[in-house]
Coordinates of N, CA and C in Angstrom, one line a residue:
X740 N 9.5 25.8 12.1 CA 9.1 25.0 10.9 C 10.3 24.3 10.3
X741 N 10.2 23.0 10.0 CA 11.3 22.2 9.4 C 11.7 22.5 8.1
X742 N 12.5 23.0 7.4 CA 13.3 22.7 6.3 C 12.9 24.4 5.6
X743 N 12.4 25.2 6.7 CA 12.4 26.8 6.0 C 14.0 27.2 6.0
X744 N 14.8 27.1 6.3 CA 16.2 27.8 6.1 C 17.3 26.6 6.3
X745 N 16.8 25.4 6.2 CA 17.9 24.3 6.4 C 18.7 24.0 5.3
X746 N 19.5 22.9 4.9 CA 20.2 22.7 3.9 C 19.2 21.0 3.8
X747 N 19.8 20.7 2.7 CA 19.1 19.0 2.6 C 19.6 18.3 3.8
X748 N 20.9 18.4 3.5 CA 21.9 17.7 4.6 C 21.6 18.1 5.9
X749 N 21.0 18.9 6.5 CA 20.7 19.1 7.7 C 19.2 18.5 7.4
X750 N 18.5 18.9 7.0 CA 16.6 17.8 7.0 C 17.2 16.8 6.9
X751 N 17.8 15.9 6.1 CA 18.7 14.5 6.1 C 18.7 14.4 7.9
X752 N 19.9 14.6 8.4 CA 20.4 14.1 9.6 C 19.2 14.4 10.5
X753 N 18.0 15.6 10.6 CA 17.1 15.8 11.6 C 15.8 14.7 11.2
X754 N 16.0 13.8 10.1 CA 15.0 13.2 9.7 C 15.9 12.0 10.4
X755 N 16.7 11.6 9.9 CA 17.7 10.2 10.8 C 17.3 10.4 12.4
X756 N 18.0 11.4 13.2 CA 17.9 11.3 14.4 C 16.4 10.9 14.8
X757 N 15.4 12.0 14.0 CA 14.0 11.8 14.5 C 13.5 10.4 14.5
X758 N 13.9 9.6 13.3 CA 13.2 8.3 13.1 C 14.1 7.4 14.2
X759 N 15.5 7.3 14.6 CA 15.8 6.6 15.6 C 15.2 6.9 16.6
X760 N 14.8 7.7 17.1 CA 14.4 8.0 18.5 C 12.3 8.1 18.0
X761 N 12.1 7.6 16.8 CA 10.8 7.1 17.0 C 9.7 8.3 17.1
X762 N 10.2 9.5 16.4 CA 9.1 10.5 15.9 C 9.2 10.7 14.8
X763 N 8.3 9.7 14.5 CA 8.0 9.7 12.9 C 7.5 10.6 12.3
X764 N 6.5 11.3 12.6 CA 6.0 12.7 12.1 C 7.7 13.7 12.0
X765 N 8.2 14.3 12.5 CA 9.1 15.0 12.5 C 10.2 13.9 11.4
X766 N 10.3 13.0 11.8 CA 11.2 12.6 10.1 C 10.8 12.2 9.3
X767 N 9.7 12.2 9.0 CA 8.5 12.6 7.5 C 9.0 13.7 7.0
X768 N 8.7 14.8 7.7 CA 8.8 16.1 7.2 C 9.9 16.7 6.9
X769 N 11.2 16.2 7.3 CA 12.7 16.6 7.9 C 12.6 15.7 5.9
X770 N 12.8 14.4 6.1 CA 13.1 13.9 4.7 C 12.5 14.3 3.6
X771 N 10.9 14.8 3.8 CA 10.6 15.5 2.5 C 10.8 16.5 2.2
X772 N 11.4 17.5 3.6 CA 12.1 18.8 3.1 C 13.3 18.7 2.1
X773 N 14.2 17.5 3.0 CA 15.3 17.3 2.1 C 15.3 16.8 0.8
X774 N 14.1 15.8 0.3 CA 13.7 15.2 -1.0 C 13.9 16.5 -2.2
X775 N 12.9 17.1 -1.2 CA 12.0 18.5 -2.1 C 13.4 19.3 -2.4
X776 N 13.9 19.7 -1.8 CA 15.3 20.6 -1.5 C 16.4 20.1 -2.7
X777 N 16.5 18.5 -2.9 CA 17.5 17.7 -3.7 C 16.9 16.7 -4.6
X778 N 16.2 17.4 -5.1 CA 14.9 15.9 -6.2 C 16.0 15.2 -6.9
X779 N 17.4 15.4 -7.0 CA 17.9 14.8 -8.0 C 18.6 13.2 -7.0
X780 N 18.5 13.4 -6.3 CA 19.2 12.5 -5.0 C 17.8 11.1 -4.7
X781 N 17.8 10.4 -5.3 CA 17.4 8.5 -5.5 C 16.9 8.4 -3.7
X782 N 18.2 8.2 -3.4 CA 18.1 7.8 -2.0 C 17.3 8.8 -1.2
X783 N 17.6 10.2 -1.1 CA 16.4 10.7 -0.4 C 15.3 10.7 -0.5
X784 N 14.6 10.5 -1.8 CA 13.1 10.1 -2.0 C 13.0 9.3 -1.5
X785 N 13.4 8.1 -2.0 CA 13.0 7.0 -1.3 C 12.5 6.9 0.4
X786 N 14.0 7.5 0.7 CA 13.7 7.7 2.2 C 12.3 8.4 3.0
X787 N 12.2 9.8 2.1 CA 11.5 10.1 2.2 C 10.2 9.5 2.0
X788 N 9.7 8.5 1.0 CA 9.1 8.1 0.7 C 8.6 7.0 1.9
X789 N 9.6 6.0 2.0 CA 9.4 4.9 2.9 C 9.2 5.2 4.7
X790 N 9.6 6.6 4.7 CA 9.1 7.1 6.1 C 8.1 7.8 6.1
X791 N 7.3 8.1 4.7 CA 6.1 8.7 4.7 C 5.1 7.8 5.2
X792 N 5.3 7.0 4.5 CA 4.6 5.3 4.5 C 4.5 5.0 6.0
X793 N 5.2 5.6 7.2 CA 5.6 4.9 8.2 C 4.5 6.1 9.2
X794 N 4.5 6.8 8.6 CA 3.9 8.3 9.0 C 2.0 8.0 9.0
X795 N 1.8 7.6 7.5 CA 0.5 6.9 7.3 C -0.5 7.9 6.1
X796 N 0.9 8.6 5.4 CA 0.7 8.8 4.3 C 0.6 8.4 2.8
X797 N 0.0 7.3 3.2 CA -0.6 6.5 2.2 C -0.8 7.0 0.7
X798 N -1.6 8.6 0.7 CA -1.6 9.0 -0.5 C -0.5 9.6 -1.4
X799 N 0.2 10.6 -0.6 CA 1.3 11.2 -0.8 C 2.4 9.3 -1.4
X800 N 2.1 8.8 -0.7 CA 3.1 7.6 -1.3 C 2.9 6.9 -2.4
X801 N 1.6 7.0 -2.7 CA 0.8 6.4 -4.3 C 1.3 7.2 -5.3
X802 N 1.4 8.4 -4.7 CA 1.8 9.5 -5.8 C 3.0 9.3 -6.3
X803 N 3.7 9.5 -5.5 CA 5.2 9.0 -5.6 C 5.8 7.7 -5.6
X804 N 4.4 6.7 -6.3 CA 5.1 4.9 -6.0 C 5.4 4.9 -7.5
X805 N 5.2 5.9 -8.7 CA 5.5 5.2 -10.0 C 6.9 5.7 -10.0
X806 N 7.7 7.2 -9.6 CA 9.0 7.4 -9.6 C 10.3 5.5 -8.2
X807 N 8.9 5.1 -7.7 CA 10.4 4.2 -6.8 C 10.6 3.0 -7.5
X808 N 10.5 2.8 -9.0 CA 10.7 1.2 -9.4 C 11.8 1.5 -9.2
X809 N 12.9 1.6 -9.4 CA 14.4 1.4 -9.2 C 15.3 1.4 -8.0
X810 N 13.8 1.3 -6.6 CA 14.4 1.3 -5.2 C 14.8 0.1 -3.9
X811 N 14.8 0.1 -3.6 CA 15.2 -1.2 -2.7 C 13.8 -2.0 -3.0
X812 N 14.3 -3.5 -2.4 CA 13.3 -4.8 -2.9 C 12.1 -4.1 -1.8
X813 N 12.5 -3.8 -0.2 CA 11.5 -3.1 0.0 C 10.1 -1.1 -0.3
X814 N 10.7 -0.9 -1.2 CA 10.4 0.1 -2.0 C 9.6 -0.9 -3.1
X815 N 9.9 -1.3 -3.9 CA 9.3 -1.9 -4.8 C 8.5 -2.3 -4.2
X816 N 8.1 -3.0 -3.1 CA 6.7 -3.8 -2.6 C 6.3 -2.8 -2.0
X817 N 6.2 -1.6 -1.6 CA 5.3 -0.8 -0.7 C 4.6 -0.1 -2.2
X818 N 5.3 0.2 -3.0 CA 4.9 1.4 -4.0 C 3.3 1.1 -4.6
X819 N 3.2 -0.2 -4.7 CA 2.3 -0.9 -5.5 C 1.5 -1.4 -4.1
X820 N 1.8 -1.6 -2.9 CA 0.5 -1.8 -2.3 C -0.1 -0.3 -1.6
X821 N 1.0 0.6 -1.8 CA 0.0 1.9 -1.4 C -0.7 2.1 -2.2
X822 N -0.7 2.3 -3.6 CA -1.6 2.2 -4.7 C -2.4 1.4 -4.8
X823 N -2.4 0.0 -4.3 CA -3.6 -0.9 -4.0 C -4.6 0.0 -3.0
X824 N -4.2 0.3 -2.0 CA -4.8 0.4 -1.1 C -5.8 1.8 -1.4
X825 N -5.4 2.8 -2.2 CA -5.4 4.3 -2.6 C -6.9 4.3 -3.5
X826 N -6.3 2.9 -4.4 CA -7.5 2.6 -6.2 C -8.3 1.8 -4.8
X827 N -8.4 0.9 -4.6 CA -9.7 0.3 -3.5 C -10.5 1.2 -3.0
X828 N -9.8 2.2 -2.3 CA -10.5 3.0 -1.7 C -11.4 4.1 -2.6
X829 N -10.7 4.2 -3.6 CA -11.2 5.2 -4.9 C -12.4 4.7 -6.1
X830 N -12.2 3.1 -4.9 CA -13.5 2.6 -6.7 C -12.6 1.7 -7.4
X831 N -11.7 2.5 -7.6 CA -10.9 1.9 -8.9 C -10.6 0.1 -8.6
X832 N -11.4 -0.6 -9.0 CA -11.2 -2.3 -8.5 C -10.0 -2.8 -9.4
X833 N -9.9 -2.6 -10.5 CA -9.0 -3.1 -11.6 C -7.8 -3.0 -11.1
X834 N -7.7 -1.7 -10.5 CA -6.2 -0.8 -10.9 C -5.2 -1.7 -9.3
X835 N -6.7 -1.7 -8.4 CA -6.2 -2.3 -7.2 C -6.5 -3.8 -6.8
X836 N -6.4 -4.6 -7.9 CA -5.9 -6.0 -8.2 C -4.5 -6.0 -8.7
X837 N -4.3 -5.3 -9.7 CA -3.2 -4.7 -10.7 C -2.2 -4.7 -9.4
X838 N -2.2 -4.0 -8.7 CA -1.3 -2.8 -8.2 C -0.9 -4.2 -7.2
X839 N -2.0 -5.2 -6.6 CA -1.9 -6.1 -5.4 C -1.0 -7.1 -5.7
X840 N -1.4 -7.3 -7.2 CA -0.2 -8.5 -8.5 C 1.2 -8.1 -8.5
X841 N 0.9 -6.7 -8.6 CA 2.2 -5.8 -8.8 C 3.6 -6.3 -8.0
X842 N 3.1 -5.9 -6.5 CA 3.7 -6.5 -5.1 C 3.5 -8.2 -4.9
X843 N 2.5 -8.7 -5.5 CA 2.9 -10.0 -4.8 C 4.5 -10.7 -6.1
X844 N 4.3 -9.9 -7.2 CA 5.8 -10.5 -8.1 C 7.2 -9.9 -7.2
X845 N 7.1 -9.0 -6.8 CA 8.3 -8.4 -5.7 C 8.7 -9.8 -4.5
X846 N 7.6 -9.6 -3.9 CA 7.5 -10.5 -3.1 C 6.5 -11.3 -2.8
X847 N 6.5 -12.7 -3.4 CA 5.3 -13.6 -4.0 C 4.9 -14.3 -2.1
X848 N 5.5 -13.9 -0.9 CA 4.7 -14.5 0.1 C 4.5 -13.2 1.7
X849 N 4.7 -11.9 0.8 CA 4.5 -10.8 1.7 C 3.0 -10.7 2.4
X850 N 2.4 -10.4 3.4 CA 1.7 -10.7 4.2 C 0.6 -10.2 3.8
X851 N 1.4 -8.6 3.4 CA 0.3 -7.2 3.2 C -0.7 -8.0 1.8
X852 N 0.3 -8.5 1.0 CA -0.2 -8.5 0.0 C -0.7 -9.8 -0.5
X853 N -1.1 -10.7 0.5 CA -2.1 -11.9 0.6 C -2.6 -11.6 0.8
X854 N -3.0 -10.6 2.1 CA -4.2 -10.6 2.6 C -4.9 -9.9 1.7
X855 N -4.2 -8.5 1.0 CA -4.8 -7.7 -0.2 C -5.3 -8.4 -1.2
X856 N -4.8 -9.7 -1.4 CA -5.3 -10.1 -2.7 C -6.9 -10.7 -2.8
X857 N -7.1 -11.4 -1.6 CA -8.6 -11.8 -1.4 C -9.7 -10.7 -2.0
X858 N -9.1 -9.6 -1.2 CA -10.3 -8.7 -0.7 C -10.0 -7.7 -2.4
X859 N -9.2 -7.7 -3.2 CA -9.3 -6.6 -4.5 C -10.0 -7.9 -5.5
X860 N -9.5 -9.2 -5.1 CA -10.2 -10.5 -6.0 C -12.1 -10.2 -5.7
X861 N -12.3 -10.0 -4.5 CA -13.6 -9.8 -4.2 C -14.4 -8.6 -4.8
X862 N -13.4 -7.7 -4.8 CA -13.5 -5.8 -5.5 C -14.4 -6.2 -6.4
X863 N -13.7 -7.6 -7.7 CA -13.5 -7.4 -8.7 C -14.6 -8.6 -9.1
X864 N -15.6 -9.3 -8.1 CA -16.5 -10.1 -8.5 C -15.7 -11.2 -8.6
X865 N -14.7 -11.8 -8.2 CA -14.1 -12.9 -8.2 C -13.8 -13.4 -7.3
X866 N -15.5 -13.9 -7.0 CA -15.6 -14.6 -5.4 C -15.0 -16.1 -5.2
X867 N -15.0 -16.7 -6.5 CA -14.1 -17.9 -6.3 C -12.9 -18.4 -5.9
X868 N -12.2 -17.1 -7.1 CA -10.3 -16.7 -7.0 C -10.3 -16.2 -5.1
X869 N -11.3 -15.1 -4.8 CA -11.0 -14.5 -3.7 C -10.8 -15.9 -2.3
X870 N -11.9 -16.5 -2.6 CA -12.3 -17.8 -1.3 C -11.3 -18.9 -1.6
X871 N -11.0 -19.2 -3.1 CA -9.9 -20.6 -3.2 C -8.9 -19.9 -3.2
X872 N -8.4 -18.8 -3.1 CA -6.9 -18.7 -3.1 C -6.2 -18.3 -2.1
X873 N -7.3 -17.7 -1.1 CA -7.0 -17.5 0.2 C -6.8 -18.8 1.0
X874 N -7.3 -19.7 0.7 CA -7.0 -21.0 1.5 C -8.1 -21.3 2.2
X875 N -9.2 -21.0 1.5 CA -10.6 -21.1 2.0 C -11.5 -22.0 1.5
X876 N -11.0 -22.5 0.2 CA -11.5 -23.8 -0.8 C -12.4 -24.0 0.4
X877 N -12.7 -24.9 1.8 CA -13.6 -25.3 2.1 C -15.2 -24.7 2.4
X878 N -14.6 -23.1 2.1 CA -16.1 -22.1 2.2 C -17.0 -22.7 1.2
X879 N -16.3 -23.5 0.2 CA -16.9 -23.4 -1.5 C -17.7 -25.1 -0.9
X880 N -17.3 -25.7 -0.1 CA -17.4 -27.2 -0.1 C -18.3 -27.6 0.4
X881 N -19.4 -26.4 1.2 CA -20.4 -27.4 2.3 C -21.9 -25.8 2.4
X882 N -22.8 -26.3 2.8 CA -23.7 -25.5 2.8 C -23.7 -24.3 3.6
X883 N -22.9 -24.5 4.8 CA -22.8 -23.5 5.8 C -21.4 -22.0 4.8
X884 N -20.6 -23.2 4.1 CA -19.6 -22.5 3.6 C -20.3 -21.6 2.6
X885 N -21.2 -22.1 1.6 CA -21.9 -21.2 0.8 C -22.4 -19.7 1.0
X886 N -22.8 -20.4 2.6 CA -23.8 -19.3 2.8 C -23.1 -18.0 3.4
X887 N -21.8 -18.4 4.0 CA -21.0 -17.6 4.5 C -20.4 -16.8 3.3
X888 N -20.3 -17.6 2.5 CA -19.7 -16.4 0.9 C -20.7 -15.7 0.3
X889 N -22.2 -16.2 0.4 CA -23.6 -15.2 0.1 C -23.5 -14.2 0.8
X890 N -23.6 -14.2 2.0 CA -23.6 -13.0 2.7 C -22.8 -12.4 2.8
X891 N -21.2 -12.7 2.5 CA -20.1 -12.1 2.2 C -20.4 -10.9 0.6
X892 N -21.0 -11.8 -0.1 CA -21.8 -11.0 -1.2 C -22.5 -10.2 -1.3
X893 N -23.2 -10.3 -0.4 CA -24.4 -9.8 -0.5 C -24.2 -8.3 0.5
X894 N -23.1 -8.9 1.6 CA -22.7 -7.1 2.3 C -21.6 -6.4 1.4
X895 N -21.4 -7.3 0.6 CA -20.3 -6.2 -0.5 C -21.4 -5.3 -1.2
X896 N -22.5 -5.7 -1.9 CA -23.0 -5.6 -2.5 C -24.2 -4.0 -1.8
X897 N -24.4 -4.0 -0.6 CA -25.7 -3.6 -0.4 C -24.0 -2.1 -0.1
X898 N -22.7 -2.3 0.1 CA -21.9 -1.3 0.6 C -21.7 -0.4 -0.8
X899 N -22.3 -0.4 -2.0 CA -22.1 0.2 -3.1 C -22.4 1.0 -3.3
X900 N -22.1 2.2 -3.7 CA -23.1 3.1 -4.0 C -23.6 3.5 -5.3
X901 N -25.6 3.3 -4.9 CA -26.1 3.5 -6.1 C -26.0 5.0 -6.7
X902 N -26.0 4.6 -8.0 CA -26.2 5.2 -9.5 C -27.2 6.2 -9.6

């Protein structure tokens, strides 16, 4: 088992080697032994963090996205789209528009977080914002367009769960 008798500095280097050579699972766990081992150390959370993310622990990274404002330009834009992705999934529509804003001021032409913005604008009943700002204005312009955003509506809508 990783990080039962190690030092940080040893989970450190067995989380490095692991991620060069592309076993991400084993340098997940090597870095959060070391995080957990040295909480006072910036850089190893992070690390740990941004290879959690890589691992596809999405939640564990939500948790830990309000301690990374003070981390690399790429930390700041993951912290707030795992949290988008976390509140979406949880209902929470507000928090995961919020969280999608969050990241696109980091980085106003990041991929994740275009594409995120449509679909938390749609969360949020803001089928207009969602279709014109995606670059879809022409959905809004023609009868076929309409109907494509009704039914767009209308499967959001029937995916809810009642009360």
């Amino acid at each position: 088992e990783l990080g039962a008798a190690r030092s940080p500095y040893a989970n450190f280097l067995i989380g490095r080697y692991a991620i060069a050579n592309g076993d991400v699972t084993t340098a997940a766990e090597a870095m959060n032994a070391a995080a957990a081992a040295d909480p006072s150390s910036p850089d190893l959370r992070e690390s740990a963090f941004l290879i959690g993310i890589l691992n596809g622990d999405i939640e564990q990274a939500a948790q830990e996205a309000p301690e990374m404002s003070k981390g690399s330009e790429t930390t700041q834009l993951m912290a707030p789209l795992a949290q988008a992705v976390v509140a979406a999934r949880a209902g929470r529509k507000g928090d995961a528009l919020r969280q999608v804003e969050a990241a696109l001021k980091v980085r106003p032409q990041d991929r994740n977080a275009v594409l995120l913005r449509p679909y938390a604008l749609a969360l949020n009943g803001k089928w207009t914002q969602a279709f014109d700002d995606s670059g879809d204005a022409a959905l809004n312009g023609s009868d076929g367009g309409r109907a494509r955003r009704a039914r767009a509506e209308a499967s959001c809508l029937r995916r809810r769960p009642k009360a």
